[in-house]
Structures are given as structure tokens and as C-alpha cells.
């Protein structure tokens, strides 16, 4: 596996969270253009893994395209049910996602926490469910503006991490991805400084090390999310504990997302 810095084995991950954008027809256009652009610019898949998280209704189409054309593009979902099956109207199970060969699923995104009242216990149940189905959860954590202004971003975020990972084995934790997304930076154009991102990402890694040991902490990829663009990605990625980005708005723009995926060729401003 390629390294971001010598001696580090975590392969950078650039995940595009489309949120509630693009129907399945539009998804075809974006995925095709994205893979053409990455090929054209000679993207090295060893230097960053590129993943899209489309809406549920696009997943079968994206799967067909990726598998049919053997694209070097990962995909996954934006949410998963904490239940296996049954009378849960509107929910999608991990088995359904696994059947679509999804590699990843976001859990606990701040928009789910905010608009669907998801708490740490539910995020914990969804994380465990994803792992049990063989899908890598991207566990989202991060503080709101009031918490940041009170200087409590580290304890607040660590408490979300503790809640989301409660009861998981060291082996399970080693297999997941954590995304630090400060809520005040999401969709606002207000990106955290590289130092802000590093402060919390490094605190998360220290906590993983305390609880599960340094070997586990070394394996977990910790992403930053919140107004990531091609003009700020390189300096964020230069931070030692930032192993990738969870990208919202910019992942809907092919040239932008392709440039973000190729952060390794951009100057850190
Ligand atoms: O929420 C995000 C990704 O999950 C970030 O969204 P933006 O990149 O649009 O700020």
C-alpha cells in the first residue's frame, strides 16, 4: 500500500458524499466524467483511493457501471439501518448494501444527527451493523459552532468517538474509517485551518491508541470534511493525522473532485 509520508501505511481516501443530489441518470454522467478525468490526468490509484457515496437510488446503476467497465472507483452509501430487516419503512439494510457490493457506508453524518435525531447510541449500532455485513463504516463526528467557540472541540468530538465505537473489538476498530467534520465548516465555505483539522484528528488517534493500542490507531484512516476544495486540500493533507477527506459540494464538480483526488500533485499553500 502506498504511503502519504514515508513509514506510514495508511492509503489516503477521498470520498465524495453526494448527499441528496443527482438521480441515477445524472450519476452515470458524473461517474463516467470523473473516471475519464482521472485517467486523463494519470491519477495514481496507489496515491489516493477515490470513492463516491451516491443516494441509495443510484447505487445499482453505479455498481453496474463500475463493475461493467472495471472502473477503479469505490462506492458506498450515505446511511444504513441499525436493523437487519422487517417493519422499518424507508430503511435500507446492510445486507442490501452488501448485495450491491458497496465497500463503504457513512454513519452518523451531522445532517443525520441534526435532521433525524441520530444519537451516539444509534450511530454505534449502525457502525456495528455495517462491520458485521463486511462494509467499512465511515463514522462521522465533529462539533458545532457553539462548542468550537467554547474551545471544547476535542472533548466533545472524543465523546462522540467513544460513543460511536463503544463495545467494538480492536479488530473491528482497525477496519473502520473516522471522518472529522466540524459542523460549522460543512457547506459554509469556512474550512478549518490545517492546524484545526490536525488538532482534532490527532486527538482522535491518541484516543484510539489509549483504548485499543498503537497498532490499531496506526491503521485507522481519519478523514477531514468541511468545505474541502482543490485550493485547500493539499495543506490539509499535509497534516500527519489527516488521511483523506470527506467532500460534499466539491464532489459534485468533476474537475474539482478529480483535482482533490490528485492532492499529491497540488502545492500546499
Ligand atoms: O458534509 C460534508 C461531507 O460529508 C462536507 O460538505 P461540504 O464539502 O459541502 O462542506
Short mmCIF file of N, CA and C in Angstrom, two decimals, residues 2 21 27 53 57 68 73 98 103 119 133 158 188 205 208 233:
data_model
loop_
_atom_site.label_atom_id
_atom_site.label_comp_id
_atom_site.label_asym_id
_atom_site.label_seq_id
_atom_site.Cartn_x
_atom_site.Cartn_y
_atom_site.Cartn_z
N UNK A 2 0.50 2.25 -0.77
CA UNK A 2 1.32 3.45 -0.86
C UNK A 2 1.20 4.29 0.41
N UNK A 21 -28.27 14.65 -3.90
CA UNK A 21 -28.05 15.25 -5.21
C UNK A 21 -27.80 14.16 -6.24
N UNK A 27 -26.06 10.32 -12.23
CA UNK A 27 -24.92 9.61 -11.61
C UNK A 27 -24.03 8.99 -12.68
N UNK A 53 -20.18 8.36 -2.70
CA UNK A 53 -21.31 7.94 -1.85
C UNK A 53 -22.58 8.57 -2.42
N UNK A 57 -30.82 5.38 -4.41
CA UNK A 57 -31.46 5.02 -5.68
C UNK A 57 -30.46 4.97 -6.84
N UNK A 68 -19.12 -3.20 -14.74
CA UNK A 68 -19.15 -3.45 -16.19
C UNK A 68 -17.92 -2.88 -16.88
N UNK A 73 -12.90 2.78 -9.08
CA UNK A 73 -13.66 3.74 -8.29
C UNK A 73 -14.44 2.95 -7.25
N UNK A 98 -24.62 -4.71 0.95
CA UNK A 98 -23.58 -5.70 0.64
C UNK A 98 -23.88 -6.38 -0.69
N UNK A 103 -18.60 -0.84 -0.76
CA UNK A 103 -17.43 -1.01 0.10
C UNK A 103 -17.56 -0.18 1.37
N UNK A 119 -28.48 9.74 17.64
CA UNK A 119 -27.57 9.96 18.77
C UNK A 119 -26.42 8.95 18.70
N UNK A 133 -21.71 -6.69 8.39
CA UNK A 133 -22.05 -7.00 7.00
C UNK A 133 -20.85 -6.88 6.06
N UNK A 158 -14.22 13.67 20.98
CA UNK A 158 -13.79 12.38 21.54
C UNK A 158 -14.96 11.65 22.19
N UNK A 188 -20.36 25.68 4.32
CA UNK A 188 -20.34 27.10 4.65
C UNK A 188 -19.24 27.84 3.91
N UNK A 205 -6.76 10.01 17.12
CA UNK A 205 -5.82 8.89 17.01
C UNK A 205 -5.25 8.52 18.39
N UNK A 208 -7.78 6.45 20.20
CA UNK A 208 -7.82 5.07 19.67
C UNK A 208 -6.63 4.28 20.22
N UNK A 233 -7.04 21.55 -0.20
CA UNK A 233 -6.86 20.14 0.15
C UNK A 233 -5.39 19.78 0.46
#
